[in-house]
XYZ file of C-alpha atoms in Angstrom:
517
model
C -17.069 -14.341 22.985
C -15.030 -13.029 20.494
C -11.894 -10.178 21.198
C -10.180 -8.930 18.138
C -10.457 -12.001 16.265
C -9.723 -13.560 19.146
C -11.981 -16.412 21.316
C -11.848 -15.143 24.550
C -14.178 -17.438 26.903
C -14.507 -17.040 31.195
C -14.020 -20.974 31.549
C -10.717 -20.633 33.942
C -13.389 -20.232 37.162
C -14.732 -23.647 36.340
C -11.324 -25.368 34.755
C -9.409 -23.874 37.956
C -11.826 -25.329 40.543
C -11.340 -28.831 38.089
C -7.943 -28.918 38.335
C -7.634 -28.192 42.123
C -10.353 -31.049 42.448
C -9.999 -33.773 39.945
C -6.482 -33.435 38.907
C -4.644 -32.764 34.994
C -6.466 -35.087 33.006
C -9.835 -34.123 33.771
C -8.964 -30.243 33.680
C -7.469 -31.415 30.035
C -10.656 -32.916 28.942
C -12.635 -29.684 29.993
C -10.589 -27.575 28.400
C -10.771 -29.500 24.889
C -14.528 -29.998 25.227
C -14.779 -26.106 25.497
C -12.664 -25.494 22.864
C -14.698 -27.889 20.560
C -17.864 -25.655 21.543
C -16.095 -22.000 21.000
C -14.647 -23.208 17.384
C -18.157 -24.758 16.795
C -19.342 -21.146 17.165
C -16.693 -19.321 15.162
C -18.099 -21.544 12.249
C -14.962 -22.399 10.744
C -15.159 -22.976 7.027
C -13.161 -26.373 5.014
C -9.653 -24.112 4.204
C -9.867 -22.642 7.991
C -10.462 -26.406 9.638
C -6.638 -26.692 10.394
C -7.498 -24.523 13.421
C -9.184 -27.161 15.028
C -5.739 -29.715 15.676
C -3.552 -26.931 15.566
C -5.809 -25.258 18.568
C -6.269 -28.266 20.612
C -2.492 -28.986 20.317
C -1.737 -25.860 22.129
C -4.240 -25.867 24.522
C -3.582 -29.442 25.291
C 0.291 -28.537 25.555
C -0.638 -25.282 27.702
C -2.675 -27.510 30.020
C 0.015 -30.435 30.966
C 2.840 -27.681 31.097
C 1.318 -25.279 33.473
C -0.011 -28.276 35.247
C 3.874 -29.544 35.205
C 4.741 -26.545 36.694
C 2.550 -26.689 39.758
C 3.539 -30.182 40.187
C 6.540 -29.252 40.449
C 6.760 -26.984 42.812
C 4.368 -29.571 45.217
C 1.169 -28.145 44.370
C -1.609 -30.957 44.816
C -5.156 -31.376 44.332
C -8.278 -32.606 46.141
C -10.419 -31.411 49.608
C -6.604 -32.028 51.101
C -5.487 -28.862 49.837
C -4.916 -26.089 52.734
C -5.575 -23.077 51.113
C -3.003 -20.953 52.813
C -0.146 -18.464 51.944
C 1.488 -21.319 50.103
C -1.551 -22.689 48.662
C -2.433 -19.244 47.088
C 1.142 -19.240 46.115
C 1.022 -22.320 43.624
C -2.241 -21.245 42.380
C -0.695 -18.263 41.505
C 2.037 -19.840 39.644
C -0.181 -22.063 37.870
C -2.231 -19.377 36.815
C 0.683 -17.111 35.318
C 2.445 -20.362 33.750
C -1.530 -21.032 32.179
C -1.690 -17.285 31.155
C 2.215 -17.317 29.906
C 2.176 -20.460 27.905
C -1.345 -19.394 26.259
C 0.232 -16.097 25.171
C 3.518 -17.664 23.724
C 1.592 -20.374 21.784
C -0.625 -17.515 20.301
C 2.311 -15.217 19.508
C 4.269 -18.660 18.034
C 0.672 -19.336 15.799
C 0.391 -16.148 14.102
C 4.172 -15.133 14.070
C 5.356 -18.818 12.417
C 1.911 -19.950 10.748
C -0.237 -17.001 9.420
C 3.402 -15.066 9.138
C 1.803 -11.671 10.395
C 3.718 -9.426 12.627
C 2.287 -9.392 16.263
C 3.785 -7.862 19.096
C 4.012 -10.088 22.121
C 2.099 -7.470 23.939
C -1.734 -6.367 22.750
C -5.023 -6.153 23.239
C -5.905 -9.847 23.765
C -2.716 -10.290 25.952
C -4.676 -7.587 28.448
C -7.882 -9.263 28.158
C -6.545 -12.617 29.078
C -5.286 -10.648 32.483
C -8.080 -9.248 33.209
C -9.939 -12.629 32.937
C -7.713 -14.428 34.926
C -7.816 -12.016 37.559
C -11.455 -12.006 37.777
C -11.461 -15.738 37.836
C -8.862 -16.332 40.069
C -11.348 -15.902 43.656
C -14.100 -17.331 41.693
C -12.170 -20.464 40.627
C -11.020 -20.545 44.592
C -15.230 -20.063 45.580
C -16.185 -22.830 43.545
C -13.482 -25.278 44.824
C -14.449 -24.135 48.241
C -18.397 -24.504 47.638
C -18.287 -27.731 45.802
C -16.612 -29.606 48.853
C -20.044 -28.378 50.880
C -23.109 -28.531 48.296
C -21.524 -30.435 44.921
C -23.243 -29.534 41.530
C -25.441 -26.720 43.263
C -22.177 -24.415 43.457
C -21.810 -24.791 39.697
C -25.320 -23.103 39.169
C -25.228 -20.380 42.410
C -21.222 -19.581 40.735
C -22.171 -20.010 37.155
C -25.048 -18.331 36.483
C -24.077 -14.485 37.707
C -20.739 -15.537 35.744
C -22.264 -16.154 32.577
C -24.528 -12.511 33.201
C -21.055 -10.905 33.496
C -19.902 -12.569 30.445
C -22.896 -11.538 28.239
C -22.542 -7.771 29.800
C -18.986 -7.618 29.259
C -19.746 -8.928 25.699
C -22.374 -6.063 24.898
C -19.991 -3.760 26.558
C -17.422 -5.285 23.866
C -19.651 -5.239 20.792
C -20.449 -1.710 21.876
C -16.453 -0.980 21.719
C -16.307 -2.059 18.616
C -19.104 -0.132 17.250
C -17.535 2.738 18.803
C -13.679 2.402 17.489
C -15.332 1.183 13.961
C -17.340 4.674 13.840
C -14.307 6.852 14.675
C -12.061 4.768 12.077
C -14.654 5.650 9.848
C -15.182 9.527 10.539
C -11.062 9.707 10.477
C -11.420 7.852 6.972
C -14.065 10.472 5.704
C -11.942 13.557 6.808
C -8.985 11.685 5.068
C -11.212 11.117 1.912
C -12.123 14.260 1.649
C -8.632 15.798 1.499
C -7.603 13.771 -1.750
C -8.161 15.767 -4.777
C -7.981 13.114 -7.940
C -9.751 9.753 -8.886
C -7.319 7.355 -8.859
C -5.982 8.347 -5.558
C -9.172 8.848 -3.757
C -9.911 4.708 -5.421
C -6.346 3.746 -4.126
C -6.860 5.484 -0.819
C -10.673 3.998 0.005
C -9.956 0.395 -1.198
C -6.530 0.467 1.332
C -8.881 1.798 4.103
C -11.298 -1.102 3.349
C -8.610 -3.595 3.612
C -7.224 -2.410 6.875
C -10.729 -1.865 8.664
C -12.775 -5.277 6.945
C -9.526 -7.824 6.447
C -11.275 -8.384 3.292
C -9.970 -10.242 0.452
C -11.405 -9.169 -2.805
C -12.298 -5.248 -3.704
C -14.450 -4.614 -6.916
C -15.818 -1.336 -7.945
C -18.385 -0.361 -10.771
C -19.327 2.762 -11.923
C -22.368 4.045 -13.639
C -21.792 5.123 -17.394
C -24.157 7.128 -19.474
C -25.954 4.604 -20.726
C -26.616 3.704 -16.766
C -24.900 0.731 -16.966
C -22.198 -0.456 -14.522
C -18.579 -0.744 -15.636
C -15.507 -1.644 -13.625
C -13.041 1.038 -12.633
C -11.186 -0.923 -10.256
C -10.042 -4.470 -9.468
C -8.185 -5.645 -6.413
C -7.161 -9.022 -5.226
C -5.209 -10.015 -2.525
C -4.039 -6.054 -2.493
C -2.692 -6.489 -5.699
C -4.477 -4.512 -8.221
C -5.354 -5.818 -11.098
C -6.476 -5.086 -14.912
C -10.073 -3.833 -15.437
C -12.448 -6.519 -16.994
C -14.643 -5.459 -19.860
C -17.749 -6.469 -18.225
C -20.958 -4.446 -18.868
C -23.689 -4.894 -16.255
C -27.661 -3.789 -16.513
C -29.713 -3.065 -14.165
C -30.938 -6.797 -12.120
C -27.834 -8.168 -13.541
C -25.756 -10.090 -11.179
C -25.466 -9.096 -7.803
C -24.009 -5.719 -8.560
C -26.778 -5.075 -11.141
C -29.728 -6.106 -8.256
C -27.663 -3.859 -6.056
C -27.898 -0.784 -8.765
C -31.570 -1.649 -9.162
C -32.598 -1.806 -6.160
C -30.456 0.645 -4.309
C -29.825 -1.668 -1.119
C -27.191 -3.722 -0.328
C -26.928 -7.142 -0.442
C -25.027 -9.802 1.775
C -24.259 -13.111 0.901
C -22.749 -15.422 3.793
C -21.374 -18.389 1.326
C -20.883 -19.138 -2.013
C -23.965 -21.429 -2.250
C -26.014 -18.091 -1.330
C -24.978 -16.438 -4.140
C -23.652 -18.488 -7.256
C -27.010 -19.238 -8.728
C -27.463 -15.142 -8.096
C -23.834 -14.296 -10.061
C -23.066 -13.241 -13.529
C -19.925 -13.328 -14.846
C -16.160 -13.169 -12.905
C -15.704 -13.796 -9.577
C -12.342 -15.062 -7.756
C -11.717 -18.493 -6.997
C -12.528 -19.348 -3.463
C -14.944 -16.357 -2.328
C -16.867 -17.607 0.138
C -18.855 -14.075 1.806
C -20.245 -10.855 -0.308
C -20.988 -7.819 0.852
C -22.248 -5.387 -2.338
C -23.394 -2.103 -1.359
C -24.474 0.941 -3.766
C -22.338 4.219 -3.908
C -25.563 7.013 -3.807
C -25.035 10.900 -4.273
C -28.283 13.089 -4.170
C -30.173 9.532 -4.133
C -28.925 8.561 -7.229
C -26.359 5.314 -7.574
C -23.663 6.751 -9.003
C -21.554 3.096 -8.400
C -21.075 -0.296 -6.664
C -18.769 -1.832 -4.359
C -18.540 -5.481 -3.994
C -16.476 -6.530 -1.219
C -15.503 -10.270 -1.550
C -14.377 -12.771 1.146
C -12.399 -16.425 1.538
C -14.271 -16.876 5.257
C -18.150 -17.495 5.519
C -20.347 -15.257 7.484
C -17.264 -12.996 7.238
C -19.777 -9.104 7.112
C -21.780 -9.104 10.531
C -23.927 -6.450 10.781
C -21.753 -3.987 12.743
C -19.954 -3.730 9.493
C -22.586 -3.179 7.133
C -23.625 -0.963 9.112
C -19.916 0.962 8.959
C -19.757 0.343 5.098
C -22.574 2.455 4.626
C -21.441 5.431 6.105
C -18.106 4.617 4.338
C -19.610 4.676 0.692
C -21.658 7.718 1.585
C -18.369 9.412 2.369
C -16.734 7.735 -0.774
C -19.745 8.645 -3.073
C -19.216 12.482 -2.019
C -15.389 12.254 -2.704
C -15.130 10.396 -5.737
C -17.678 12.335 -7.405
C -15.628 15.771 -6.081
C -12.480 14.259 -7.169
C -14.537 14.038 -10.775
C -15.459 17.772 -10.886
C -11.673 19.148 -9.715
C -10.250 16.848 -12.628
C -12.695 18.061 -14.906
C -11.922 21.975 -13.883
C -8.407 21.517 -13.788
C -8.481 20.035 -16.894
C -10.889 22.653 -18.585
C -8.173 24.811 -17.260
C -4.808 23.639 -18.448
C -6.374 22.376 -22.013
C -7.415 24.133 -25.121
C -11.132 23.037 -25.460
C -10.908 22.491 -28.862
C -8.058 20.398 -29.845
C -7.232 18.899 -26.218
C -4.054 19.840 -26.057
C -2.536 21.993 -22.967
C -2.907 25.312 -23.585
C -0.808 28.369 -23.426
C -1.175 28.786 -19.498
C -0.479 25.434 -18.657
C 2.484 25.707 -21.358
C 3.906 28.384 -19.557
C 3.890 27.197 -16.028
C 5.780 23.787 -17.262
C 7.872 26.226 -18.926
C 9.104 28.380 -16.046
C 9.587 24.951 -14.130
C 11.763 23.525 -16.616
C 13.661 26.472 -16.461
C 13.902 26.511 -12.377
C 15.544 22.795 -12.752
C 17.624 23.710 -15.784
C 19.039 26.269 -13.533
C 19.596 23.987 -10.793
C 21.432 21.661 -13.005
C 18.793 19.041 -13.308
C 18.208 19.424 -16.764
C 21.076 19.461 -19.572
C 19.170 21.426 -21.707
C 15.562 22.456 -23.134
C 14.376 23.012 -26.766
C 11.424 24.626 -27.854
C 9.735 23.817 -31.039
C 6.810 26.276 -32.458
C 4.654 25.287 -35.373
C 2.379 27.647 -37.520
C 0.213 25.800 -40.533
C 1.159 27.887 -43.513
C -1.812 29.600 -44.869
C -4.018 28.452 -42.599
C -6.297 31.672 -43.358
C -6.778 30.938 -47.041
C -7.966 27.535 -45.685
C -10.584 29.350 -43.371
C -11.584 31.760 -46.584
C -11.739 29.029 -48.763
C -13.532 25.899 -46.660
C -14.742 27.975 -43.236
C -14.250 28.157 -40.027
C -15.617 24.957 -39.200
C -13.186 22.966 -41.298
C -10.863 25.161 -40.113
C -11.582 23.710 -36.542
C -11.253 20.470 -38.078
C -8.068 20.850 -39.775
C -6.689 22.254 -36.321
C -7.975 19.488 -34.082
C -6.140 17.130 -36.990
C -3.144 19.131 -37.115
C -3.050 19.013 -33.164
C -3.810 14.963 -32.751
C -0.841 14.133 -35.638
C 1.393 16.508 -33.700
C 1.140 14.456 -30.214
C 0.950 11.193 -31.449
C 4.463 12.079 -33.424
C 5.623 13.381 -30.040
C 3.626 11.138 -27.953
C 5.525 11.076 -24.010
C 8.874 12.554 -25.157
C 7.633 16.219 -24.760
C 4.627 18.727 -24.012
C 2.984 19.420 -26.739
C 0.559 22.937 -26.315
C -1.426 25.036 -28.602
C 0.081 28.456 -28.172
C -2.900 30.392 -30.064
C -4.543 30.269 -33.205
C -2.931 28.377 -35.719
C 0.643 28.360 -33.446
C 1.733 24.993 -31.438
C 4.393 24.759 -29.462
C 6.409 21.379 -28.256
C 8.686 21.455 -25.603
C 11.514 19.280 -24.960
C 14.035 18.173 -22.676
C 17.842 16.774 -22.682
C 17.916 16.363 -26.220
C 20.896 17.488 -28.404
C 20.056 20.353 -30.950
C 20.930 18.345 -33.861
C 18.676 15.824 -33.007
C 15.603 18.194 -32.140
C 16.364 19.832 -35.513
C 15.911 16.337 -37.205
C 12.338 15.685 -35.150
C 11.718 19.132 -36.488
C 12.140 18.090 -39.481
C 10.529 15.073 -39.543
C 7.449 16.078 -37.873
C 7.338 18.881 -41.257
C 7.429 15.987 -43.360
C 5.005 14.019 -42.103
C 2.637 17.350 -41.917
C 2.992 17.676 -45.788
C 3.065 14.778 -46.773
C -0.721 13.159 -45.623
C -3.799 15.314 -46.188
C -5.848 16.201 -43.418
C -10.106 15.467 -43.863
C -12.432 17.716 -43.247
C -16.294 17.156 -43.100
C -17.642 20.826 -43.093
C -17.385 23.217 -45.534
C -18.932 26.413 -46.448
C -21.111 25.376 -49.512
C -22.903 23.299 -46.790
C -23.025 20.187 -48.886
C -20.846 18.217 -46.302
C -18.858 16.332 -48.567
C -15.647 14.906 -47.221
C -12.548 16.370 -48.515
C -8.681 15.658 -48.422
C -6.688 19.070 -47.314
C -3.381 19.058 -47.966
C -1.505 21.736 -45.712
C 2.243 22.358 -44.676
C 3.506 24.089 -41.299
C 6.461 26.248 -40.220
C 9.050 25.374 -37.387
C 11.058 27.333 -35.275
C 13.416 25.758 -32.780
C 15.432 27.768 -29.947
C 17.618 26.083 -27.895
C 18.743 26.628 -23.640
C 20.614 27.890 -21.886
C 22.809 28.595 -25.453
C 19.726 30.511 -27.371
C 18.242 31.900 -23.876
C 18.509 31.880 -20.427
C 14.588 32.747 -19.508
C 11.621 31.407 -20.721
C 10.481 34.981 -22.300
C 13.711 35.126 -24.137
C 13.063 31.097 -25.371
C 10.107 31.488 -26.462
C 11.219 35.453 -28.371
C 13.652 33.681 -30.157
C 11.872 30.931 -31.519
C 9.101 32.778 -32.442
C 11.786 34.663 -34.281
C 13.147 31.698 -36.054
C 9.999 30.662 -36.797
C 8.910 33.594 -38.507
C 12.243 35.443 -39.776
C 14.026 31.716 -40.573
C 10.869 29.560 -42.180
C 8.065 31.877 -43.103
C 10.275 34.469 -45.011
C 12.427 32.074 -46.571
C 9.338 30.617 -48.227
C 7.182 28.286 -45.486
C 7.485 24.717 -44.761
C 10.850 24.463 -43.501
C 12.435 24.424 -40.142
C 14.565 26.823 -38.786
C 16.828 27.173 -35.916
C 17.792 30.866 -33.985
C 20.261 32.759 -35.315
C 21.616 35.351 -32.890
């Protein structure tokens, strides 16, 4: 059977007796006939067939060592053997030097060849103890019981051994089950704690690689048009860039999957290729695609993509689906808080933050000015000139218009440098950090020019006749500057209100101004 990964196989009862009886070279020939038969089972696929020498080399080199070993110390075999103190004694040094030797080679394999970190001492390290200490009297029975009735003590020995082995393997398969549905409850309680998209993606896709060993993570989400689209792509735990692709329902695997609301497991490529539509990764071998439902509605898909055949038994299709259950519930919470945060911190017409958010960031800025982490701050605030001759003249509506405008040209000018909020009405405000006063005045500046000098279109008017029209409209500035101008965010944003309104709109609109204490 199998033990974390791991061929684990109660043959030392039969290759002891062997050994005592016939000697190293027919204990050697055992051994590699067995291992032919266990690798047989793992079904090893063309890129994983290097196992096979690379196996039988250490099992062949564990074999003539340990048997070295109790040559050494004049162990013999045969009916001649005595089995007294001293007997028991070189059986018991063959047995550790077998056990040993099979743990070094193992610990050599995956330390040197797969280069994975592995502690000398684990789970399969206590497993192959507790075999050979269960096999240890039973190897001595059958040596004993062979002398007297031949072949028949094979059968009497080997067929309440094999029961144990197939109990101990339920007993094992019901392990598994167990530690795979506690992994996955911890996972859910985790998921559930992580308030945004992109984390809660990031955090189930690093779950999925530590729990399946899987090689390829794809997940689709359902648009408004109920199509699937990719939202993330990860290979080889590196992620990736989205593709463009567009799937329909019965499309691909992931479209059956989203039409049929089931999952569905391929155990090779030739399973599946005449079944695929468009990208897949070189060298995927098993599929596992299972739908993301909410409320019984698909709200996604996950394809889960493996190198190794037959890699998805059903013990973890079985865990998958309780894992996209919990995933489905998170991803589509971690939806709504970004959408209510958002509808919270931004101004619902233009999209910029608004006034609330503006002051939080604000009152941070300050906190780190203060604690010398900032040089300085400058705050910028805007005010279209006119704007309600504009609403008189065209309406509201193209008012709207010429604000959401207005509001766009401003951030794109700005872009990442700065925060850029409305502050109310027609006012904006841009914030800005370690950035000399000249050289705010100049943005200032430049951002009026660029204000005047292109028109802003509007659609909507009042006559109702919806012709387009060119608008041309100019804006105020006001800039205050910390800690010189202020040394609070009140006082910051008093004085360049001030400047705004005392320096540019008195002295004749679309100008900048700076404070003037």
């Amino acid at each position: 059977m199998i033990i974390n990964g791991t061929p684990v196989f109660f043959l030392q009862w039969a290759t002891l007796s062997v050994f005592l009886i016939f000697g190293l070279v027919t204990e050697i020939i055992l051994v590699q006939i067995s291992l032919l038969a266990v690798l047989y089972q793992a079904k090893l696929d063309r890129k994983s067939l290097f196992r096979l020498p690379m196996n039988s080399i250490m099992f062949f080199l564990v074999s003539f060592f340990s048997g070295i070993i109790y040559y050494s110390f004049g162990g013999g075999h045969g009916f001649d053997i005595a089995l007294n103190f001293k007997s028991f004694y070189l059986i018991t040094v063959y047995l550790i030097s077998y056990l040993l030797l099979n743990t070094l080679g193992i610990f050599f394999i995956v330390r040197f060849i797969y280069k994975r970190k592995q502690r000398f001492v684990t789970k399969d390290l206590i497993w192959e103890i507790i075999t050979t200490i269960i096999t240890y009297p039973v190897g001595i029975v059958l040596y004993l019981m062979y002398e007297y009735i031949g072949l028949a003590a094979l059968i009497l020995i080997g067929v309440p051994f094999i029961s144990l082995s197939l109990i101990l393997k339920l007993y094992h398969s019901s392990q598994t089950a167990n530690d795979y549905l506690r992994k996955t409850a911890e996972i859910g309680h985790q998921l559930s704690q992580n308030l945004y998209v992109n984390e809660t993606i990031d955090f189930f896709i690093e779950k999925l690689y530590e729990l399946f060993k899987v090689d390829f993570v794809f997940i689709h989400q359902v648009n408004t048009n109920e199509e699937l689209e990719m939202i993330s792509r990860v290979e080889q735990q590196e992620k990736l860039p989205l593709l463009p692709e567009i799937m329909k329902e019965n499309e691909g695997i992931c479209g059956k999957v989203l039409a049929s609301k089931k999952a569905e497991v391929y155990h090779s490529k030739q399973d599946w290729q005449k079944v695929n539509k468009g990208y897949m990764p070189d060298g995927v071998q098993s599929i596992l695609c299972m739908p993301l439902i909410k409320n019984n509605k698909v709200i996604g898909v996950l394809l889960l993509g493996s190198r190794q055949k037959k890699a998805f038994a059903n013990i973890k299709l079985m865990v998958l689906d309780l894992l996209c259950s919990q995933f489905a519930i998170a991803l589509e919470n971690a939806k709504y808080f970004e959408t209510t945060k958002e509808n919270s911190e931004r101004c619902a017409l233009t999209k910029l933050y608004n006034y609330r958010y503006f002051d939080k960031i604000l009152s941070e800025q300050f906190t780190e000015l203060n604690e010398k982490n900032l040089d300085n701050l400058v705050l910028i605030m805007l005010d279209i000139d006119h704007f309600k001759a504009i609403n008189d003249q065209y309406g509201h509506q193209a008012g709207n218009e010429i604000l959401i405008g207005f509001a766009k040209r401003i951030q794109n000018l700005i872009g990442d440098h700065g925060l850029v909020a409305r502050y109310g009405g027609e006012e904006f405000v841009i914030l800005l950090s370690n950035i000399e006063k000249k050289e705010a005045f100049d943005l200032a500046e430049f951002i009026r020019k660029r204000i005047a000098s292109s028109p802003f279109v509007i659609k909507q008017n009042i006559d109702d006749r919806h012709q387009v029209k060119n608008v041309n409209i100019t804006a105020s500035l006001g800039l205050a500057y910390a800690p010189v101008d202020a040394d609070e965010p009140l006082a910051l944003i008093r004085h360049a209100d001030r400047a705004l309104y005392v320096g540019a709109k008195r002295a004749g609109r679309n100008r900048v101004a700076g404070y003037v204490k």
